[in-house]
Amino acid sequence: MYDPAQLRTFLAVAQTLSFTQAARRLGVRQSTVSQHVRRLEAAAGGRQLFTRDTHSVELTEDGEAMLGFARTILAAHERAAEYFSGTRLRGRLRFGASEDFVLTRLPEILESFRADHPEVDLELTVELSGVLHERLAAGELDLVLAKRRGGDTHGELVWQSTLVWIGAPRLRIDPERPVPLILFPAPGITRARALEVLEADGRAWRIACTSASLSGLIAAARAGLGVMAHTRGLIPPGLVPVPARAALPELGGVDFVLLHGRRPVRAAARASDRSPADALADAILAGGDRLHRPAEAR
């Protein structure tokens, strides 16, 4: 009833909230994306999955429901294809994830991947996005999920958001005094963005806390030591956006992307097989909407 190609297109639009970005991710024309969505809506009894105008794309209630169904159907499709093709993924997969996803539902995606591919040895590295970029370039990682540096265009777009200043609810920022900053160490991408916009705005600043651990930064922010730049959709409990009266400069947008490392040369007999990195990338893209939702307590 539901075409896997149309479901993949639907997920790409649902996660990027952009028909243009979905087309870029999938390597197809925007008209193809629109056609797939229309056909999927027809297959769903004429239910509308998105509302859109010239400025925005949003999921409808039926679109939200389709998210779960699409992930389940595509996962079953992949398992069936793997079973009947007689090819099971094996090998070592070195995966790097940004600190940003520590408190999200990424562990659920990894848990499902491990269940579907038990013969893959998954090695997880959690680091700053800047460090992950460096380790990928050095050949130390096979796949990375991280922020994209400003001006970069490479990588498969998983999610777009904006950066905001956050802090403790009772924190007050005095416009006449240096901004107290809570920062990742270099080469953190949010660190570089925060310092860049403050310098461009002519705003004085001081470092109140530096930590390579997101938990350390959150603890400092909850204690009221200062403000930190963070992704709007991933604001930790107990912290809130800094009010506009603080007059802090805008931090701009941020892209989260998947980046593949150097692909190994495979034997001719297995040239058509997907690699473990390809399979995990597909799983992350299929479940990308869960990456900006908090993990549920168990």
mmCIF file of C-alpha atoms in Angstrom:
data_model
loop_
_atom_site.group_PDB
_atom_site.id
_atom_site.type_symbol
_atom_site.label_atom_id
_atom_site.label_comp_id
_atom_site.label_asym_id
_atom_site.label_seq_id
_atom_site.Cartn_x
_atom_site.Cartn_y
_atom_site.Cartn_z
ATOM 1 C CA MET A 1 0.000 0.000 0.000
ATOM 2 C CA TYR A 2 2.817 2.395 0.846
ATOM 3 C CA ASP A 3 5.748 2.793 -1.533
ATOM 4 C CA PRO A 4 9.120 2.805 0.334
ATOM 5 C CA ALA A 5 10.467 5.498 -2.002
ATOM 6 C CA GLN A 6 7.529 7.747 -1.146
ATOM 7 C CA LEU A 7 7.974 7.061 2.567
ATOM 8 C CA ARG A 8 11.669 7.989 2.387
ATOM 9 C CA THR A 9 10.736 11.219 0.634
ATOM 10 C CA PHE A 10 8.092 11.940 3.272
ATOM 11 C CA LEU A 11 10.647 11.451 6.063
ATOM 12 C CA ALA A 12 13.145 13.727 4.335
ATOM 13 C CA VAL A 13 10.550 16.517 4.111
ATOM 14 C CA ALA A 14 9.324 15.913 7.671
ATOM 15 C CA GLN A 15 12.846 16.195 9.071
ATOM 16 C CA THR A 16 14.064 19.184 7.040
ATOM 17 C CA LEU A 17 10.654 20.910 6.823
ATOM 18 C CA SER A 18 11.698 21.903 3.325
ATOM 19 C CA PHE A 19 10.840 20.385 -0.054
ATOM 20 C CA THR A 20 14.012 21.969 -1.457
ATOM 21 C CA GLN A 21 16.289 20.521 1.229
ATOM 22 C CA ALA A 22 14.596 17.125 0.937
ATOM 23 C CA ALA A 23 15.279 17.110 -2.797
ATOM 24 C CA ARG A 24 18.959 17.919 -2.172
ATOM 25 C CA ARG A 25 19.253 15.159 0.429
ATOM 26 C CA LEU A 26 17.662 12.580 -1.873
ATOM 27 C CA GLY A 27 19.385 13.751 -5.053
ATOM 28 C CA VAL A 28 16.110 14.252 -6.957
ATOM 29 C CA ARG A 29 14.152 17.172 -8.362
ATOM 30 C CA GLN A 30 11.835 19.163 -6.160
ATOM 31 C CA SER A 31 8.958 18.223 -8.462
ATOM 32 C CA THR A 32 9.692 14.556 -7.698
ATOM 33 C CA VAL A 33 9.490 15.274 -3.967
ATOM 34 C CA SER A 34 6.113 16.993 -4.428
ATOM 35 C CA GLN A 35 4.867 14.104 -6.563
ATOM 36 C CA HIS A 36 5.907 11.505 -3.974
ATOM 37 C CA VAL A 37 4.157 13.412 -1.200
ATOM 38 C CA ARG A 38 0.962 13.763 -3.257
ATOM 39 C CA ARG A 39 0.933 10.046 -4.057
ATOM 40 C CA LEU A 40 1.548 9.122 -0.431
ATOM 41 C CA GLU A 41 -1.306 11.393 0.645
ATOM 42 C CA ALA A 42 -3.533 9.694 -1.932
ATOM 43 C CA ALA A 43 -2.500 6.251 -0.616
ATOM 44 C CA ALA A 44 -3.376 7.461 2.903
ATOM 45 C CA GLY A 45 -6.982 8.055 1.884
ATOM 46 C CA GLY A 46 -6.473 11.620 0.788
ATOM 47 C CA ARG A 47 -5.211 12.751 4.205
ATOM 48 C CA GLN A 48 -3.049 15.883 4.108
ATOM 49 C CA LEU A 49 0.399 15.237 5.625
ATOM 50 C CA PHE A 50 1.838 18.762 5.373
ATOM 51 C CA THR A 51 0.598 22.314 5.425
ATOM 52 C CA ARG A 52 2.806 24.719 3.533
ATOM 53 C CA ASP A 53 2.962 28.265 2.226
ATOM 54 C CA THR A 54 5.717 30.302 0.602
ATOM 55 C CA HIS A 55 7.649 30.535 3.886
ATOM 56 C CA SER A 56 7.164 27.346 5.858
ATOM 57 C CA VAL A 57 6.318 23.639 5.843
ATOM 58 C CA GLU A 58 4.665 21.998 8.854
ATOM 59 C CA LEU A 59 3.445 18.495 9.623
ATOM 60 C CA THR A 60 -0.293 18.038 10.104
ATOM 61 C CA GLU A 61 -1.680 15.772 12.817
ATOM 62 C CA ASP A 62 -1.925 12.996 10.216
ATOM 63 C CA GLY A 63 1.645 13.745 9.173
ATOM 64 C CA GLU A 64 2.832 13.278 12.755
ATOM 65 C CA ALA A 65 1.043 9.915 12.829
ATOM 66 C CA MET A 66 2.621 8.893 9.521
ATOM 67 C CA LEU A 67 6.118 9.459 10.980
ATOM 68 C CA GLY A 68 5.918 6.410 13.212
ATOM 69 C CA PHE A 69 4.298 4.266 10.539
ATOM 70 C CA ALA A 70 6.905 5.269 7.947
ATOM 71 C CA ARG A 71 9.821 4.368 10.217
ATOM 72 C CA THR A 72 8.276 0.977 11.056
ATOM 73 C CA ILE A 73 7.475 0.127 7.436
ATOM 74 C CA LEU A 74 10.929 1.109 6.164
ATOM 75 C CA ALA A 75 12.679 -0.823 8.938
ATOM 76 C CA ALA A 76 10.656 -3.942 8.106
ATOM 77 C CA HIS A 77 11.397 -3.432 4.409
ATOM 78 C CA GLU A 78 15.147 -3.279 5.091
ATOM 79 C CA ARG A 79 15.080 -6.386 7.288
ATOM 80 C CA ALA A 80 13.151 -8.344 4.670
ATOM 81 C CA ALA A 81 15.528 -7.262 1.891
ATOM 82 C CA GLU A 82 18.525 -8.246 3.983
ATOM 83 C CA TYR A 83 17.019 -11.615 4.919
ATOM 84 C CA PHE A 84 16.027 -12.674 1.405
ATOM 85 C CA SER A 85 19.213 -11.370 -0.212
ATOM 86 C CA GLY A 86 21.199 -13.545 2.172
ATOM 87 C CA THR A 87 23.551 -10.694 3.078
ATOM 88 C CA ARG A 88 24.028 -9.738 6.710
ATOM 89 C CA LEU A 89 26.064 -6.732 7.620
ATOM 90 C CA ARG A 90 29.311 -7.496 9.413
ATOM 91 C CA GLY A 91 32.400 -5.597 10.412
ATOM 92 C CA ARG A 92 33.489 -2.678 12.517
ATOM 93 C CA LEU A 93 31.738 0.684 12.488
ATOM 94 C CA ARG A 94 33.366 3.690 14.157
ATOM 95 C CA PHE A 95 30.574 6.207 14.704
ATOM 96 C CA GLY A 96 31.014 9.691 16.127
ATOM 97 C CA ALA A 97 28.127 11.723 17.547
ATOM 98 C CA SER A 98 28.111 15.313 18.735
ATOM 99 C CA GLU A 99 27.682 16.059 22.443
ATOM 100 C CA ASP A 100 24.426 17.778 21.438
ATOM 101 C CA PHE A 101 22.669 14.430 21.125
ATOM 102 C CA VAL A 102 23.536 13.056 24.581
ATOM 103 C CA LEU A 103 20.091 13.932 25.962
ATOM 104 C CA THR A 104 18.057 13.052 22.849
ATOM 105 C CA ARG A 105 16.626 9.788 21.586
ATOM 106 C CA LEU A 106 19.700 8.883 19.543
ATOM 107 C CA PRO A 107 20.349 5.912 21.893
ATOM 108 C CA GLU A 108 16.999 4.453 20.760
ATOM 109 C CA ILE A 109 18.131 4.606 17.120
ATOM 110 C CA LEU A 110 21.445 2.960 18.003
ATOM 111 C CA GLU A 111 19.670 0.292 20.055
ATOM 112 C CA SER A 112 17.439 -0.594 17.092
ATOM 113 C CA PHE A 113 20.448 -0.653 14.767
ATOM 114 C CA ARG A 114 22.271 -3.072 17.067
ATOM 115 C CA ALA A 115 19.210 -5.329 17.200
ATOM 116 C CA ASP A 116 18.878 -5.329 13.406
ATOM 117 C CA HIS A 117 22.621 -5.808 12.776
ATOM 118 C CA PRO A 118 24.019 -7.868 15.662
ATOM 119 C CA GLU A 119 27.159 -8.814 13.724
ATOM 120 C CA VAL A 120 28.309 -5.208 13.366
ATOM 121 C CA ASP A 121 30.794 -4.081 16.023
ATOM 122 C CA LEU A 122 29.647 -0.547 16.754
ATOM 123 C CA GLU A 123 32.168 1.769 18.418
ATOM 124 C CA LEU A 124 30.636 5.051 19.601
ATOM 125 C CA THR A 125 32.625 8.252 20.152
ATOM 126 C CA VAL A 126 30.876 11.259 21.721
ATOM 127 C CA GLU A 127 32.825 14.478 21.193
ATOM 128 C CA LEU A 128 32.620 18.112 20.161
ATOM 129 C CA SER A 129 31.565 18.608 16.546
ATOM 130 C CA GLY A 130 34.887 20.275 15.738
ATOM 131 C CA VAL A 131 36.833 17.323 17.125
ATOM 132 C CA LEU A 132 34.668 14.854 15.196
ATOM 133 C CA HIS A 133 35.371 16.698 11.939
ATOM 134 C CA GLU A 134 39.101 16.440 12.639
ATOM 135 C CA ARG A 135 38.967 12.732 13.516
ATOM 136 C CA LEU A 136 36.892 11.966 10.423
ATOM 137 C CA ALA A 137 39.437 13.747 8.220
ATOM 138 C CA ALA A 138 42.220 11.755 9.909
ATOM 139 C CA GLY A 139 40.506 8.475 9.019
ATOM 140 C CA GLU A 140 39.742 7.622 12.651
ATOM 141 C CA LEU A 141 35.941 7.510 12.183
ATOM 142 C CA ASP A 142 33.667 6.007 9.524
ATOM 143 C CA LEU A 143 30.525 8.072 10.086
ATOM 144 C CA VAL A 144 29.845 11.287 11.995
ATOM 145 C CA LEU A 145 26.651 13.023 13.111
ATOM 146 C CA ALA A 146 27.603 16.589 13.991
ATOM 147 C CA LYS A 147 27.091 20.279 13.403
ATOM 148 C CA ARG A 148 28.268 21.621 10.070
ATOM 149 C CA ARG A 149 30.775 24.452 10.177
ATOM 150 C CA GLY A 150 29.560 27.820 8.906
ATOM 151 C CA GLY A 151 29.970 28.067 5.136
ATOM 152 C CA ASP A 152 30.327 24.303 4.650
ATOM 153 C CA THR A 153 27.960 22.556 2.230
ATOM 154 C CA HIS A 154 29.092 18.943 2.405
ATOM 155 C CA GLY A 155 27.286 16.195 4.296
ATOM 156 C CA GLU A 156 23.736 14.833 4.299
ATOM 157 C CA LEU A 157 21.435 17.283 6.050
ATOM 158 C CA VAL A 158 19.578 15.629 8.939
ATOM 159 C CA TRP A 159 18.104 18.640 10.693
ATOM 160 C CA GLN A 160 18.176 22.441 10.602
ATOM 161 C CA SER A 161 17.661 24.598 13.673
ATOM 162 C CA THR A 162 18.794 27.870 15.222
ATOM 163 C CA LEU A 163 21.206 28.624 18.048
ATOM 164 C CA VAL A 164 19.930 30.598 21.046
ATOM 165 C CA TRP A 165 21.388 31.930 24.276
ATOM 166 C CA ILE A 166 20.153 29.949 27.288
ATOM 167 C CA GLY A 167 20.637 30.179 31.038
ATOM 168 C CA ALA A 168 18.981 29.657 34.411
ATOM 169 C CA PRO A 169 15.453 31.124 34.692
ATOM 170 C CA ARG A 170 16.516 33.678 37.315
ATOM 171 C CA LEU A 171 19.716 34.742 35.592
ATOM 172 C CA ARG A 172 19.966 38.456 34.816
ATOM 173 C CA ILE A 173 22.475 39.814 32.302
ATOM 174 C CA ASP A 174 23.709 43.355 32.944
ATOM 175 C CA PRO A 175 24.163 45.083 29.544
ATOM 176 C CA GLU A 176 26.895 47.255 31.089
ATOM 177 C CA ARG A 177 29.083 44.318 32.157
ATOM 178 C CA PRO A 178 30.909 41.602 30.174
ATOM 179 C CA VAL A 179 28.690 38.663 29.228
ATOM 180 C CA PRO A 180 29.571 35.624 31.403
ATOM 181 C CA LEU A 181 30.022 32.714 28.991
ATOM 182 C CA ILE A 182 29.741 28.960 29.506
ATOM 183 C CA LEU A 183 31.617 27.348 26.637
ATOM 184 C CA PHE A 184 32.900 24.152 25.147
ATOM 185 C CA PRO A 185 36.676 24.334 24.579
ATOM 186 C CA ALA A 186 38.095 24.942 21.093
ATOM 187 C CA PRO A 187 37.438 23.773 18.417
ATOM 188 C CA GLY A 188 33.766 23.748 19.478
ATOM 189 C CA ILE A 189 31.522 25.125 16.743
ATOM 190 C CA THR A 190 29.053 26.796 19.142
ATOM 191 C CA ARG A 191 31.987 28.325 21.020
ATOM 192 C CA ALA A 192 33.355 29.851 17.815
ATOM 193 C CA ARG A 193 29.896 31.175 16.849
ATOM 194 C CA ALA A 194 29.262 32.719 20.272
ATOM 195 C CA LEU A 195 32.583 34.562 20.334
ATOM 196 C CA GLU A 196 32.217 35.627 16.705
ATOM 197 C CA VAL A 197 28.799 37.280 17.144
ATOM 198 C CA LEU A 198 29.788 38.988 20.399
ATOM 199 C CA GLU A 199 32.962 40.411 18.828
ATOM 200 C CA ALA A 200 30.988 41.576 15.766
ATOM 201 C CA ASP A 201 28.469 43.252 18.084
ATOM 202 C CA GLY A 202 31.218 44.934 20.098
ATOM 203 C CA ARG A 203 29.976 43.257 23.276
ATOM 204 C CA ALA A 204 32.474 42.566 26.044
ATOM 205 C CA TRP A 205 32.576 39.030 27.409
ATOM 206 C CA ARG A 206 34.361 36.827 29.913
ATOM 207 C CA ILE A 207 34.604 33.055 30.261
ATOM 208 C CA ALA A 208 32.786 31.839 33.383
ATOM 209 C CA CYS A 209 33.095 28.107 32.676
ATOM 210 C CA THR A 210 34.748 25.814 30.136
ATOM 211 C CA SER A 211 33.978 22.110 29.922
ATOM 212 C CA ALA A 212 34.254 19.429 27.236
ATOM 213 C CA SER A 213 31.226 17.736 28.803
ATOM 214 C CA LEU A 214 27.696 18.880 28.011
ATOM 215 C CA SER A 215 26.673 17.764 31.509
ATOM 216 C CA GLY A 216 29.330 20.082 32.960
ATOM 217 C CA LEU A 217 28.064 23.035 30.942
ATOM 218 C CA ILE A 218 24.467 22.345 31.919
ATOM 219 C CA ALA A 219 25.416 22.169 35.591
ATOM 220 C CA ALA A 220 27.217 25.510 35.364
ATOM 221 C CA ALA A 221 24.274 27.103 33.561
ATOM 222 C CA ARG A 222 21.767 25.774 36.093
ATOM 223 C CA ALA A 223 23.950 27.237 38.852
ATOM 224 C CA GLY A 224 23.558 30.656 37.250
ATOM 225 C CA LEU A 225 27.219 31.110 36.303
ATOM 226 C CA GLY A 226 26.411 32.516 32.876
ATOM 227 C CA VAL A 227 24.874 31.913 29.469
ATOM 228 C CA MET A 228 25.624 29.321 26.813
ATOM 229 C CA ALA A 229 24.884 29.046 23.095
ATOM 230 C CA HIS A 230 22.719 26.018 22.409
ATOM 231 C CA THR A 231 20.430 24.546 19.779
ATOM 232 C CA ARG A 232 16.851 25.782 20.214
ATOM 233 C CA GLY A 233 15.300 22.335 19.833
ATOM 234 C CA LEU A 234 17.626 20.719 22.380
ATOM 235 C CA ILE A 235 17.330 23.041 25.406
ATOM 236 C CA PRO A 236 17.965 20.934 28.534
ATOM 237 C CA PRO A 237 15.431 20.852 31.400
ATOM 238 C CA GLY A 238 15.942 23.615 33.927
ATOM 239 C CA LEU A 239 17.276 26.107 31.367
ATOM 240 C CA VAL A 240 15.427 28.705 29.292
ATOM 241 C CA PRO A 241 16.177 31.122 26.439
ATOM 242 C CA VAL A 242 17.719 34.385 27.649
ATOM 243 C CA PRO A 243 15.112 37.202 27.454
ATOM 244 C CA ALA A 244 15.402 39.745 24.655
ATOM 245 C CA ARG A 245 16.028 42.525 27.193
ATOM 246 C CA ALA A 246 19.553 41.148 27.656
ATOM 247 C CA ALA A 247 20.211 42.493 24.130
ATOM 248 C CA LEU A 248 22.502 39.600 23.170
ATOM 249 C CA PRO A 249 23.259 39.316 19.438
ATOM 250 C CA GLU A 250 21.530 36.687 17.281
ATOM 251 C CA LEU A 251 23.494 33.458 16.884
ATOM 252 C CA GLY A 252 21.975 32.352 13.569
ATOM 253 C CA GLY A 253 21.151 28.929 12.208
ATOM 254 C CA VAL A 254 22.845 25.571 12.592
ATOM 255 C CA ASP A 255 22.828 22.434 10.423
ATOM 256 C CA PHE A 256 23.271 18.893 11.717
ATOM 257 C CA VAL A 257 24.658 16.575 9.068
ATOM 258 C CA LEU A 258 25.909 13.061 8.458
ATOM 259 C CA LEU A 259 29.440 12.819 7.112
ATOM 260 C CA HIS A 260 31.040 9.652 5.764
ATOM 261 C CA GLY A 261 34.722 8.921 6.186
ATOM 262 C CA ARG A 262 37.016 7.333 3.671
ATOM 263 C CA ARG A 263 35.110 4.455 2.171
ATOM 264 C CA PRO A 264 37.091 1.182 2.154
ATOM 265 C CA VAL A 265 37.663 -0.659 -1.108
ATOM 266 C CA ARG A 266 35.411 -3.720 -1.058
ATOM 267 C CA ALA A 267 35.821 -7.015 -2.864
ATOM 268 C CA ALA A 268 34.126 -7.168 -6.252
ATOM 269 C CA ALA A 269 31.775 -9.906 -5.046
ATOM 270 C CA ARG A 270 30.451 -7.583 -2.367
ATOM 271 C CA ALA A 271 30.606 -4.299 -4.272
ATOM 272 C CA SER A 272 26.832 -3.939 -4.271
ATOM 273 C CA ASP A 273 26.495 -4.505 -0.506
ATOM 274 C CA ARG A 274 25.759 -1.626 1.804
ATOM 275 C CA SER A 275 28.418 -0.898 4.381
ATOM 276 C CA PRO A 276 27.577 -0.692 8.115
ATOM 277 C CA ALA A 277 28.069 3.083 7.834
ATOM 278 C CA ASP A 278 25.499 3.247 5.016
ATOM 279 C CA ALA A 279 23.012 1.243 7.080
ATOM 280 C CA LEU A 280 23.424 3.407 10.182
ATOM 281 C CA ALA A 281 23.177 6.571 8.084
ATOM 282 C CA ASP A 282 19.875 5.285 6.663
ATOM 283 C CA ALA A 283 18.613 4.519 10.177
ATOM 284 C CA ILE A 284 19.524 8.002 11.436
ATOM 285 C CA LEU A 285 17.918 9.701 8.436
ATOM 286 C CA ALA A 286 14.778 7.603 8.906
ATOM 287 C CA GLY A 287 14.602 8.506 12.595
ATOM 288 C CA GLY A 288 15.923 12.041 12.334
ATOM 289 C CA ASP A 289 12.847 13.615 13.926
ATOM 290 C CA ARG A 290 13.712 11.783 17.170
ATOM 291 C CA LEU A 291 17.030 13.636 17.342
ATOM 292 C CA HIS A 292 15.364 16.815 18.508
ATOM 293 C CA ARG A 293 13.158 15.180 21.095
ATOM 294 C CA PRO A 294 14.281 14.513 24.668
ATOM 295 C CA ALA A 295 14.949 10.951 25.715
ATOM 296 C CA GLU A 296 12.086 9.379 27.619
ATOM 297 C CA ALA A 297 12.696 8.180 31.135
ATOM 298 C CA ARG A 298 12.618 4.400 31.534
#
